[in-house]
Amino acid sequence: MKKRLTLWRVLIFSLLSFTFSTAQIHTFRLNVFTPLPQLDFATFAVTNDLQGAPTVFSVEILPADELVIFEGSFEWKDVGEAGYTFFTKFRTRPFRSRVFFNNTLGSEIRIESSENNSNRITQALRKGKPTGNYILTLKLFKENGSPYIDPSTGQQFVTSAALEFLNPTQTLEILLPIPSTLQDVGQVIAKWTPVQGASKYFIKASLRRDNRTSLENALSSGQVLINNVEAKDPTGQPTTEINLRNLLTGAEWFGGQEVVFQVTAFVEGPSGGQSIFSNLVNFYLKDANTMAYMTLVGNIVSIMQSLPGGVIPQSLINDFISGALQITGIKRDDGSDMPISEVMALFNYLAQNPGERVVSATFNQ
């Protein structure tokens, strides 16, 4: 009797095992959350123990609790390119089928292997943020590595989707003020590119007291002047142009100081939305009474007066001396802006050695 019972249990277990092993996946779907906010390249770095990845897509593999493997690949087409090329791909270890999000990969769902196109990744990284278009393709496999066949098509389960970003260039760029320029104490007009889908823009500004301090460190650890204040127009709506002087929340600013600021756009979306950060821009507050500015003007006047008569009109020199004409910025030959510290050093040297370095001068009115 005992042997018969044991045999019966074995038969029941075998039948149950057979039933579970023949369950068929009927849903394999990739859902990308759109519109997507600005992302960084960590989104494409699928690896074990990667923390803090944003929620970008979900995958449905149903029914649940079947042992499966899937392979994912990103392809990239940069702006102006005709076709897509391989960017990166990965393959998971066996896991139980279910609905999950991309930031589950590498933690609950472990990565078995990955492969990268180093040349394309280098090209992409040089752009600072993802640009162009990406396609994510997923292929489903059984636990033993053989393709999982879709019973409705007779082909392997494959799903794909395009990643379309809110901002195609993946940048929130500050247009004004131009970096390293001199600005009036009472009016510093800030202007930046709009971000599609942004419901709010915030401004943060701090003092930089030492030019050896990076702009990033100055913004995060310097004396705060504007503490993430929302930029609004007179009607209370989000705006992309505003006078920073009207947003001061910390200490008052003064002529001669250097200020660093950044704009943050907030875009509603999955997992509470995303913040998109602009580049950092510095500027100097001018004051005709500051010693630095007076020294700069004095050096420029000395250089002008040392040039042959008639090259620089005397009226222009008088305007500099009286303060009627003020300097807002100086550019190099290539069009880039010269930091005020370099401007001071250059004109100080030229004022002392005009005959050695001033080759020619022209005045265009």
XYZ file of C-alpha atoms in Angstrom:
365
model
C 0.000 0.000 0.000
C 2.830 2.366 0.833
C 4.540 1.707 -2.513
C 1.308 2.390 -4.403
C 0.863 5.736 -2.585
C 4.406 6.754 -3.365
C 3.929 5.832 -7.023
C 0.686 7.805 -7.132
C 2.456 10.896 -5.735
C 5.162 10.540 -8.364
C 2.527 10.361 -11.099
C 0.742 13.454 -9.783
C 4.036 15.377 -9.569
C 4.948 14.340 -13.110
C 1.598 15.468 -14.460
C 1.892 18.812 -12.670
C 5.432 19.287 -14.013
C 4.238 18.502 -17.517
C 1.388 20.985 -17.184
C 3.676 23.810 -16.034
C 6.342 23.125 -18.652
C 3.890 23.356 -21.537
C 2.444 26.781 -20.597
C 2.774 29.114 -23.594
C 3.778 32.788 -23.540
C 1.126 34.718 -25.454
C 2.144 38.336 -24.750
C 5.559 39.899 -25.338
C 5.199 43.672 -25.505
C 7.513 46.688 -25.154
C 5.999 49.985 -23.994
C 8.084 53.175 -24.191
C 6.787 56.100 -22.140
C 6.259 59.134 -24.352
C 6.955 61.952 -24.508
C 10.350 61.286 -23.009
C 12.254 63.978 -21.100
C 15.956 64.607 -21.587
C 18.021 61.528 -20.767
C 21.696 60.805 -20.294
C 23.726 57.895 -21.599
C 23.164 55.891 -18.409
C 19.795 55.021 -19.934
C 21.595 52.860 -22.506
C 24.113 51.376 -20.078
C 22.303 48.159 -19.126
C 24.541 46.472 -16.572
C 24.287 44.767 -13.218
C 23.881 46.918 -10.117
C 23.374 50.161 -12.068
C 21.522 52.494 -9.713
C 19.197 55.420 -10.331
C 18.194 54.789 -13.949
C 15.036 56.704 -14.948
C 11.843 54.831 -15.834
C 11.819 54.800 -19.627
C 10.004 51.643 -20.734
C 8.137 48.578 -19.482
C 8.110 45.015 -20.785
C 5.145 42.632 -20.590
C 5.874 38.885 -20.716
C 2.694 36.934 -19.937
C 1.495 34.634 -18.489
C 3.666 35.186 -15.443
C 6.096 32.819 -13.778
C 7.564 31.144 -16.885
C 11.361 30.893 -17.059
C 12.523 33.031 -19.978
C 15.512 34.967 -21.321
C 15.468 38.024 -23.524
C 18.004 39.889 -25.589
C 17.855 43.651 -26.117
C 19.683 45.883 -28.580
C 19.862 49.642 -29.142
C 20.458 51.022 -32.625
C 21.308 54.679 -33.247
C 20.769 57.061 -36.147
C 22.354 60.447 -35.575
C 20.914 63.666 -36.966
C 21.573 63.758 -40.741
C 22.381 60.050 -41.025
C 20.438 57.830 -43.433
C 20.265 54.590 -41.443
C 20.625 52.979 -38.029
C 23.782 51.289 -36.759
C 24.366 48.966 -33.804
C 24.983 50.843 -30.548
C 24.805 48.355 -27.662
C 23.092 45.094 -26.748
C 22.635 42.812 -23.732
C 21.278 39.390 -22.768
C 19.634 38.457 -19.463
C 19.969 35.404 -17.276
C 16.837 33.216 -16.938
C 14.083 34.896 -14.898
C 10.375 34.506 -14.217
C 8.120 36.172 -16.782
C 6.075 39.153 -15.593
C 5.590 42.886 -16.211
C 8.673 44.938 -15.284
C 10.398 48.277 -15.932
C 13.802 49.046 -17.443
C 15.313 49.990 -14.074
C 14.651 46.395 -12.930
C 17.337 45.237 -15.355
C 20.625 44.611 -13.567
C 18.958 44.301 -10.158
C 16.039 41.851 -9.987
C 16.722 40.680 -13.543
C 20.420 40.014 -13.916
C 22.467 40.609 -17.050
C 24.362 37.617 -18.451
C 26.392 39.446 -21.120
C 26.620 42.731 -23.038
C 28.333 44.083 -26.135
C 29.070 47.668 -27.193
C 30.042 49.468 -30.379
C 32.890 51.523 -28.899
C 33.304 53.794 -31.936
C 29.641 54.766 -32.006
C 29.533 55.233 -28.259
C 32.531 57.575 -28.463
C 30.786 59.585 -31.200
C 27.631 59.808 -29.102
C 29.418 60.807 -25.898
C 31.113 63.724 -27.658
C 27.668 65.267 -28.147
C 27.103 65.423 -24.401
C 23.514 64.111 -24.519
C 21.704 61.553 -26.678
C 20.817 63.021 -30.072
C 19.057 61.670 -33.130
C 16.901 58.546 -32.868
C 17.267 55.226 -31.076
C 15.421 51.946 -31.661
C 15.191 49.329 -28.916
C 14.518 45.752 -30.089
C 13.808 42.823 -27.735
C 13.881 39.092 -28.614
C 12.462 36.381 -26.351
C 14.147 33.019 -25.673
C 13.361 29.932 -23.634
C 15.379 29.023 -20.563
C 17.550 26.692 -22.658
C 18.409 29.521 -25.079
C 16.250 28.448 -27.994
C 13.977 31.096 -29.594
C 10.536 31.469 -28.024
C 8.029 31.079 -30.861
C 4.890 33.206 -31.121
C 2.089 30.677 -31.766
C 0.097 33.218 -33.754
C 2.867 33.853 -36.305
C 5.138 30.835 -36.082
C 8.097 33.259 -35.712
C 10.250 34.196 -32.741
C 8.739 36.688 -30.306
C 10.237 40.084 -31.231
C 9.104 43.558 -30.159
C 10.627 46.979 -30.806
C 9.973 50.670 -30.234
C 11.558 54.028 -31.060
C 12.812 56.362 -28.357
C 11.691 59.849 -29.315
C 12.909 62.629 -27.062
C 11.145 65.837 -26.115
C 14.098 67.895 -27.227
C 15.791 66.408 -30.338
C 19.139 68.044 -29.603
C 18.915 66.935 -25.985
C 19.958 70.357 -24.725
C 18.443 73.161 -22.733
C 20.722 75.993 -23.763
C 21.131 79.401 -22.158
C 21.191 82.037 -24.918
C 21.687 85.138 -22.742
C 23.751 86.411 -21.125
C 26.773 85.400 -23.156
C 29.325 83.670 -20.867
C 31.957 85.865 -19.200
C 30.359 89.159 -20.276
C 29.832 92.249 -18.152
C 26.224 92.948 -17.144
C 24.403 95.856 -15.517
C 23.745 95.389 -11.802
C 20.080 96.332 -12.156
C 19.274 94.282 -15.247
C 20.633 90.917 -16.349
C 18.366 89.470 -19.022
C 18.466 85.668 -19.061
C 17.077 83.831 -22.074
C 17.093 80.118 -22.893
C 15.726 77.651 -25.427
C 12.213 76.334 -24.701
C 11.694 72.664 -23.902
C 8.619 70.995 -25.337
C 6.345 69.758 -22.566
C 8.034 71.793 -19.810
C 5.502 73.044 -17.267
C 7.978 75.022 -15.141
C 11.427 76.622 -15.347
C 13.579 77.202 -12.265
C 16.636 79.446 -11.832
C 19.542 78.925 -9.478
C 22.416 81.409 -9.181
C 25.429 81.680 -6.873
C 28.570 83.781 -6.503
C 31.956 82.533 -7.669
C 34.636 84.218 -5.573
C 37.646 82.310 -6.940
C 38.179 81.664 -10.650
C 39.993 78.435 -9.746
C 36.657 77.057 -8.546
C 34.704 75.201 -11.219
C 31.338 76.602 -12.288
C 29.666 73.434 -10.960
C 31.217 73.792 -7.512
C 30.476 77.503 -7.411
C 26.809 76.874 -8.167
C 26.447 74.123 -5.572
C 28.615 75.499 -2.780
C 28.905 79.238 -3.399
C 26.798 81.944 -1.781
C 23.295 81.447 -3.164
C 21.689 84.484 -4.797
C 18.686 82.838 -6.497
C 17.507 79.616 -4.887
C 15.580 77.623 -7.521
C 13.034 80.368 -8.149
C 10.359 79.645 -10.750
C 10.551 81.876 -13.828
C 7.119 83.274 -14.714
C 5.796 86.022 -16.944
C 3.501 88.781 -15.560
C 0.470 86.494 -16.046
C 2.026 83.705 -13.998
C 2.843 81.487 -16.990
C 6.237 79.789 -17.566
C 8.647 82.029 -19.473
C 11.988 81.546 -21.219
C 13.190 85.130 -20.719
C 13.459 87.039 -17.465
C 15.488 89.670 -15.581
C 17.563 87.765 -13.029
C 17.736 90.849 -10.815
C 14.040 90.407 -10.042
C 14.574 86.845 -8.780
C 17.160 87.501 -6.068
C 16.273 85.550 -2.935
C 19.602 85.550 -1.123
C 22.090 88.356 -0.580
C 22.089 91.431 -2.818
C 24.648 91.368 -5.624
C 27.121 94.158 -6.378
C 29.303 95.445 -9.175
C 32.547 93.554 -9.611
C 31.084 90.171 -8.579
C 31.028 87.034 -10.725
C 27.756 85.075 -10.864
C 27.087 81.517 -12.073
C 23.564 80.388 -12.933
C 21.633 77.485 -14.399
C 18.097 76.885 -15.687
C 16.133 73.719 -14.906
C 13.052 72.708 -16.887
C 10.515 70.380 -15.279
C 8.584 68.021 -17.558
C 5.610 66.031 -16.309
C 5.930 62.299 -16.925
C 6.266 58.811 -15.439
C 7.706 58.394 -11.933
C 6.874 61.991 -11.039
C 8.403 63.670 -14.085
C 11.929 64.688 -15.038
C 14.194 67.699 -14.569
C 16.235 68.896 -17.559
C 19.327 70.947 -16.737
C 20.873 73.650 -18.903
C 24.530 74.438 -19.360
C 26.125 76.649 -16.693
C 26.843 80.289 -17.565
C 28.920 82.845 -15.688
C 28.811 86.623 -16.003
C 30.335 89.656 -14.277
C 28.431 92.544 -12.768
C 29.914 95.781 -14.025
C 30.331 98.914 -11.999
C 32.099 101.954 -13.425
C 33.460 102.676 -9.952
C 35.116 99.309 -9.347
C 38.896 99.272 -9.435
C 39.017 96.340 -11.902
C 36.783 98.024 -14.440
C 38.550 101.371 -14.098
C 41.888 99.623 -14.639
C 40.571 97.895 -17.757
C 39.206 101.136 -19.213
C 42.446 102.946 -18.371
C 44.495 100.331 -20.200
C 42.248 100.458 -23.267
C 42.462 104.248 -23.373
C 46.268 104.069 -23.099
C 46.415 101.663 -26.034
C 44.073 103.853 -28.122
C 46.127 106.955 -27.405
C 49.360 105.179 -28.410
C 48.030 104.362 -31.882
C 48.656 106.654 -34.876
C 46.449 109.738 -34.933
C 43.070 109.313 -36.551
C 42.848 105.522 -36.192
C 40.569 105.794 -33.160
C 38.326 108.895 -33.025
C 38.949 111.096 -30.014
C 35.205 111.108 -29.332
C 35.334 107.353 -28.764
C 38.208 107.739 -26.318
C 36.289 110.469 -24.481
C 33.228 108.228 -24.232
C 35.332 105.527 -22.571
C 36.824 107.995 -20.123
C 33.448 109.514 -19.205
C 31.694 106.139 -18.839
C 29.212 106.874 -21.644
C 30.600 103.833 -23.485
C 31.045 100.620 -21.495
C 32.499 97.230 -22.367
C 30.077 94.282 -22.389
C 32.391 91.630 -23.796
C 35.413 90.889 -25.956
C 35.694 88.077 -28.508
C 38.660 86.183 -29.906
C 39.319 85.797 -33.647
C 37.369 82.526 -33.703
C 34.279 84.230 -32.258
C 34.552 82.696 -28.776
C 34.167 84.904 -25.716
C 37.285 85.823 -23.776
C 36.958 85.476 -19.970
C 37.265 88.781 -18.122
C 40.400 87.559 -16.329
C 42.127 87.046 -19.704
C 40.863 90.404 -20.953
C 42.387 92.143 -17.919
C 45.736 90.383 -18.377
C 45.828 91.048 -22.133
C 45.119 94.770 -21.951
C 47.429 95.205 -18.996
C 50.262 93.752 -21.074
C 49.375 95.723 -24.213
C 49.202 98.982 -22.260
C 52.743 98.380 -21.021
C 54.116 97.112 -24.352
C 52.006 98.608 -27.163
C 54.864 98.785 -29.632
C 55.685 95.082 -29.313
C 52.293 93.492 -29.840
C 49.859 95.944 -31.505
C 50.464 95.220 -35.193
C 47.535 97.161 -36.652
C 44.218 98.677 -35.620
C 41.051 99.571 -37.478
C 37.898 101.292 -36.344
C 34.512 100.386 -37.821
C 31.694 102.689 -36.834
